[in-house]
PDB file of C-alpha atoms in Angstrom:
ATOM      1  CA  MET A   1     253.776  45.719  91.243  1.00  0.00           C
ATOM      2  CA  ILE A   2     255.440  42.347  90.532  1.00  0.00           C
ATOM      3  CA  ASP A   3     258.793  42.609  88.830  1.00  0.00           C
ATOM      4  CA  THR A   4     259.630  39.331  87.110  1.00  0.00           C
ATOM      5  CA  ASP A   5     263.298  39.704  86.927  1.00  0.00           C
ATOM      6  CA  GLU A   6     262.975  39.960  91.055  1.00  0.00           C
ATOM      7  CA  GLU A   7     260.888  36.798  90.890  1.00  0.00           C
ATOM      8  CA  ILE A   8     263.495  34.938  88.884  1.00  0.00           C
ATOM      9  CA  VAL A   9     266.232  36.090  91.363  1.00  0.00           C
ATOM     10  CA  LYS A  10     264.289  34.715  94.288  1.00  0.00           C
ATOM     11  CA  LYS A  11     263.436  31.323  92.262  1.00  0.00           C
ATOM     12  CA  ALA A  12     267.057  30.903  91.082  1.00  0.00           C
ATOM     13  CA  GLY A  13     268.585  31.794  94.465  1.00  0.00           C
ATOM     14  CA  MET A  14     271.048  34.205  92.587  1.00  0.00           C
ATOM     15  CA  SER A  15     271.636  37.436  90.784  1.00  0.00           C
ATOM     16  CA  ILE A  16     271.047  37.873  87.141  1.00  0.00           C
ATOM     17  CA  PRO A  17     274.653  38.221  86.256  1.00  0.00           C
ATOM     18  CA  GLU A  18     275.386  34.876  88.448  1.00  0.00           C
ATOM     19  CA  LEU A  19     272.456  33.347  86.816  1.00  0.00           C
ATOM     20  CA  PHE A  20     273.875  34.147  83.113  1.00  0.00           C
ATOM     21  CA  ALA A  21     277.330  33.155  84.093  1.00  0.00           C
ATOM     22  CA  THR A  22     276.486  29.948  85.920  1.00  0.00           C
ATOM     23  CA  HIS A  23     273.594  28.645  83.584  1.00  0.00           C
ATOM     24  CA  GLY A  24     273.650  30.803  80.447  1.00  0.00           C
ATOM     25  CA  GLU A  25     270.821  33.035  78.885  1.00  0.00           C
ATOM     26  CA  ALA A  26     268.771  29.911  77.547  1.00  0.00           C
ATOM     27  CA  HIS A  27     268.331  28.890  81.189  1.00  0.00           C
ATOM     28  CA  PHE A  28     267.497  32.451  82.231  1.00  0.00           C
ATOM     29  CA  ARG A  29     264.803  32.301  79.365  1.00  0.00           C
ATOM     30  CA  THR A  30     263.434  29.363  80.820  1.00  0.00           C
ATOM     31  CA  LEU A  31     262.741  30.572  84.143  1.00  0.00           C
ATOM     32  CA  GLU A  32     261.709  33.942  82.652  1.00  0.00           C
ATOM     33  CA  ARG A  33     258.786  31.917  80.960  1.00  0.00           C
ATOM     34  CA  GLU A  34     257.979  29.769  84.088  1.00  0.00           C
ATOM     35  CA  VAL A  35     257.747  33.279  86.187  1.00  0.00           C
ATOM     36  CA  VAL A  36     255.567  35.044  83.625  1.00  0.00           C
ATOM     37  CA  ARG A  37     253.213  32.012  83.464  1.00  0.00           C
ATOM     38  CA  GLU A  38     253.000  31.456  87.211  1.00  0.00           C
ATOM     39  CA  THR A  39     252.873  35.569  87.834  1.00  0.00           C
ATOM     40  CA  LEU A  40     249.890  36.170  85.220  1.00  0.00           C
ATOM     41  CA  ALA A  41     248.051  32.932  86.577  1.00  0.00           C
ATOM     42  CA  GLY A  42     246.678  35.365  89.495  1.00  0.00           C
ATOM     43  CA  SER A  43     244.351  38.119  88.828  1.00  0.00           C
ATOM     44  CA  HIS A  44     244.490  41.991  89.201  1.00  0.00           C
ATOM     45  CA  ARG A  45     248.127  42.285  88.958  1.00  0.00           C
ATOM     46  CA  VAL A  46     250.588  45.019  87.553  1.00  0.00           C
ATOM     47  CA  ILE A  47     253.789  42.898  86.262  1.00  0.00           C
ATOM     48  CA  SER A  48     256.990  44.497  84.910  1.00  0.00           C
ATOM     49  CA  THR A  49     259.054  42.171  82.740  1.00  0.00           C
ATOM     50  CA  GLY A  50     262.747  42.561  81.219  1.00  0.00           C
ATOM     51  CA  GLY A  51     262.826  43.888  77.784  1.00  0.00           C
ATOM     52  CA  GLY A  52     263.769  40.199  76.473  1.00  0.00           C
ATOM     53  CA  ALA A  53     260.559  38.523  77.856  1.00  0.00           C
ATOM     54  CA  VAL A  54     258.765  39.270  74.873  1.00  0.00           C
ATOM     55  CA  LEU A  55     261.147  37.165  72.678  1.00  0.00           C
ATOM     56  CA  ALA A  56     259.228  34.076  73.690  1.00  0.00           C
ATOM     57  CA  GLU A  57     255.949  33.488  71.786  1.00  0.00           C
ATOM     58  CA  GLU A  58     254.678  31.728  74.995  1.00  0.00           C
ATOM     59  CA  ASN A  59     255.193  34.886  77.069  1.00  0.00           C
ATOM     60  CA  ARG A  60     253.656  37.024  74.351  1.00  0.00           C
ATOM     61  CA  ALA A  61     250.545  34.828  73.982  1.00  0.00           C
ATOM     62  CA  CYS A  62     250.346  34.659  78.027  1.00  0.00           C
ATOM     63  CA  MET A  63     250.546  38.395  78.445  1.00  0.00           C
ATOM     64  CA  SER A  64     248.095  39.187  75.757  1.00  0.00           C
ATOM     65  CA  GLU A  65     245.618  36.385  76.951  1.00  0.00           C
ATOM     66  CA  ARG A  66     245.862  37.539  80.562  1.00  0.00           C
ATOM     67  CA  GLY A  67     245.974  41.357  80.429  1.00  0.00           C
ATOM     68  CA  PHE A  68     246.357  44.716  79.067  1.00  0.00           C
ATOM     69  CA  VAL A  69     249.962  45.138  77.579  1.00  0.00           C
ATOM     70  CA  ALA A  70     252.003  48.367  77.697  1.00  0.00           C
ATOM     71  CA  ALA A  71     255.371  48.281  75.956  1.00  0.00           C
ATOM     72  CA  LEU A  72     257.690  50.902  77.256  1.00  0.00           C
ATOM     73  CA  SER A  73     260.093  52.243  74.452  1.00  0.00           C
ATOM     74  CA  ALA A  74     262.842  54.980  74.424  1.00  0.00           C
ATOM     75  CA  SER A  75     265.292  56.642  72.203  1.00  0.00           C
ATOM     76  CA  LEU A  76     268.733  54.658  71.604  1.00  0.00           C
ATOM     77  CA  GLU A  77     270.473  57.442  73.658  1.00  0.00           C
ATOM     78  CA  THR A  78     267.966  57.446  76.384  1.00  0.00           C
ATOM     79  CA  ILE A  79     268.524  53.823  76.842  1.00  0.00           C
ATOM     80  CA  VAL A  80     272.214  54.174  76.759  1.00  0.00           C
ATOM     81  CA  GLU A  81     271.966  56.824  79.331  1.00  0.00           C
ATOM     82  CA  ARG A  82     269.726  54.608  81.738  1.00  0.00           C
ATOM     83  CA  VAL A  83     271.548  51.298  81.368  1.00  0.00           C
ATOM     84  CA  LYS A  84     275.244  52.450  81.179  1.00  0.00           C
ATOM     85  CA  ASN A  85     275.879  52.014  84.895  1.00  0.00           C
ATOM     86  CA  ASP A  86     273.824  49.046  85.536  1.00  0.00           C
ATOM     87  CA  SER A  87     275.653  45.976  86.016  1.00  0.00           C
ATOM     88  CA  ASN A  88     272.547  43.745  86.380  1.00  0.00           C
ATOM     89  CA  ARG A  89     272.250  43.427  82.531  1.00  0.00           C
ATOM     90  CA  PRO A  90     274.685  40.954  81.468  1.00  0.00           C
ATOM     91  CA  LEU A  91     273.873  41.228  77.760  1.00  0.00           C
ATOM     92  CA  LEU A  92     274.704  44.776  77.941  1.00  0.00           C
ATOM     93  CA  GLN A  93     277.861  44.334  79.780  1.00  0.00           C
ATOM     94  CA  GLY A  94     281.669  45.117  78.117  1.00  0.00           C
ATOM     95  CA  SER A  95     282.514  47.733  75.491  1.00  0.00           C
ATOM     96  CA  GLY A  96     280.342  48.741  72.554  1.00  0.00           C
ATOM     97  CA  LEU A  97     277.075  49.551  74.805  1.00  0.00           C
ATOM     98  CA  GLU A  98     275.600  51.797  72.183  1.00  0.00           C
ATOM     99  CA  GLU A  99     276.010  49.375  69.358  1.00  0.00           C
ATOM    100  CA  LYS A 100     274.679  46.379  71.552  1.00  0.00           C
ATOM    101  CA  VAL A 101     271.479  48.479  72.462  1.00  0.00           C
ATOM    102  CA  ARG A 102     271.265  49.260  68.868  1.00  0.00           C
ATOM    103  CA  THR A 103     271.275  45.776  67.749  1.00  0.00           C
ATOM    104  CA  MET A 104     268.753  44.533  70.643  1.00  0.00           C
ATOM    105  CA  LEU A 105     266.486  47.348  69.403  1.00  0.00           C
ATOM    106  CA  GLN A 106     266.473  46.122  65.723  1.00  0.00           C
ATOM    107  CA  GLU A 107     266.273  42.439  66.755  1.00  0.00           C
ATOM    108  CA  ARG A 108     263.375  43.037  69.155  1.00  0.00           C
ATOM    109  CA  GLN A 109     261.318  45.521  67.230  1.00  0.00           C
ATOM    110  CA  ASP A 110     258.812  43.280  65.879  1.00  0.00           C
ATOM    111  CA  ALA A 111     258.207  41.457  69.368  1.00  0.00           C
ATOM    112  CA  TYR A 112     256.750  44.182  70.797  1.00  0.00           C
ATOM    113  CA  ARG A 113     253.953  44.920  68.183  1.00  0.00           C
ATOM    114  CA  PHE A 114     251.659  42.633  70.247  1.00  0.00           C
ATOM    115  CA  ALA A 115     251.187  45.424  72.796  1.00  0.00           C
ATOM    116  CA  ASP A 116     247.778  47.141  73.299  1.00  0.00           C
ATOM    117  CA  LEU A 117     249.688  50.449  73.927  1.00  0.00           C
ATOM    118  CA  THR A 118     253.281  51.614  73.118  1.00  0.00           C
ATOM    119  CA  ILE A 119     254.602  54.560  75.041  1.00  0.00           C
ATOM    120  CA  ASP A 120     257.910  56.389  74.286  1.00  0.00           C
ATOM    121  CA  THR A 121     259.332  57.054  77.806  1.00  0.00           C
ATOM    122  CA  SER A 122     262.249  59.183  76.645  1.00  0.00           C
ATOM    123  CA  PRO A 123     260.765  62.611  77.719  1.00  0.00           C
ATOM    124  CA  LEU A 124     258.443  61.146  80.528  1.00  0.00           C
ATOM    125  CA  ALA A 125     258.814  60.858  84.184  1.00  0.00           C
ATOM    126  CA  ALA A 126     257.375  57.498  85.870  1.00  0.00           C
ATOM    127  CA  ASP A 127     254.291  58.937  87.042  1.00  0.00           C
ATOM    128  CA  ASP A 128     253.469  60.312  83.508  1.00  0.00           C
ATOM    129  CA  ILE A 129     254.001  56.874  82.055  1.00  0.00           C
ATOM    130  CA  ALA A 130     251.730  55.455  84.763  1.00  0.00           C
ATOM    131  CA  GLU A 131     249.074  57.953  84.143  1.00  0.00           C
ATOM    132  CA  HIS A 132     249.156  57.190  80.146  1.00  0.00           C
ATOM    133  CA  ILE A 133     248.883  53.275  81.088  1.00  0.00           C
ATOM    134  CA  PHE A 134     246.141  53.923  83.515  1.00  0.00           C
ATOM    135  CA  ASN A 135     243.953  56.098  80.919  1.00  0.00           C
ATOM    136  CA  ALA A 136     244.529  53.896  77.926  1.00  0.00           C
ATOM    137  CA  TRP A 137     243.431  50.551  80.245  1.00  0.00           C
ATOM    138  CA  THR A 138     240.191  52.198  81.667  1.00  0.00           C
ATOM    139  CA  LYS A 139     239.498  53.363  77.830  1.00  0.00           C
ATOM    140  CA  GLU A 140     239.834  49.699  76.927  1.00  0.00           C
ATOM    141  CA  LYS A 141     237.677  48.592  79.726  1.00  0.00           C
ATOM    142  CA  ASP A 142     234.921  50.821  78.644  1.00  0.00           C
TER     143      ASP A 142
END
C-alpha cells in the first residue's frame, strides 16, 4: 500500500506539520495533487490518501479514472477519539477539536460522493474494512 501523505513527506523532505508551517496548506495541496497523479500512474496499487485529497476535482477525477475508490467514514465521536493525540494533522491542532472535525465533515461531505463504496468504519476493525473493500471490488470486476 502507498500512503500519499508519506510520499508527500518524502517529496518535501519535511513532516506535514513542518510543511504547513513553512509553506502553508496551498503548497501542501499542490504536492498532494502531484503525488496522487504520480501514484495513480502505476497499476495494481492500493493507495491511501488524507481526507482532504478529495477536495481537488483533479484528484477525484484521477481516482475515478484509475481505480476503485472506497471512502472511509466514521462518526464525529469516533474521528475525534482517533485524532485527538495525532500531532501530524495541522488542521486539527489547538482547541476546539470537536468543532473543527464537525466543520470539516460538513465542508467535505459532498466531495466523497464520487466514491464507488463508502464504509462507516466506526464499529469496524481494519481487517473487516479491508474485507468489505475487497468484496465490493471483486463484485464490481465481475
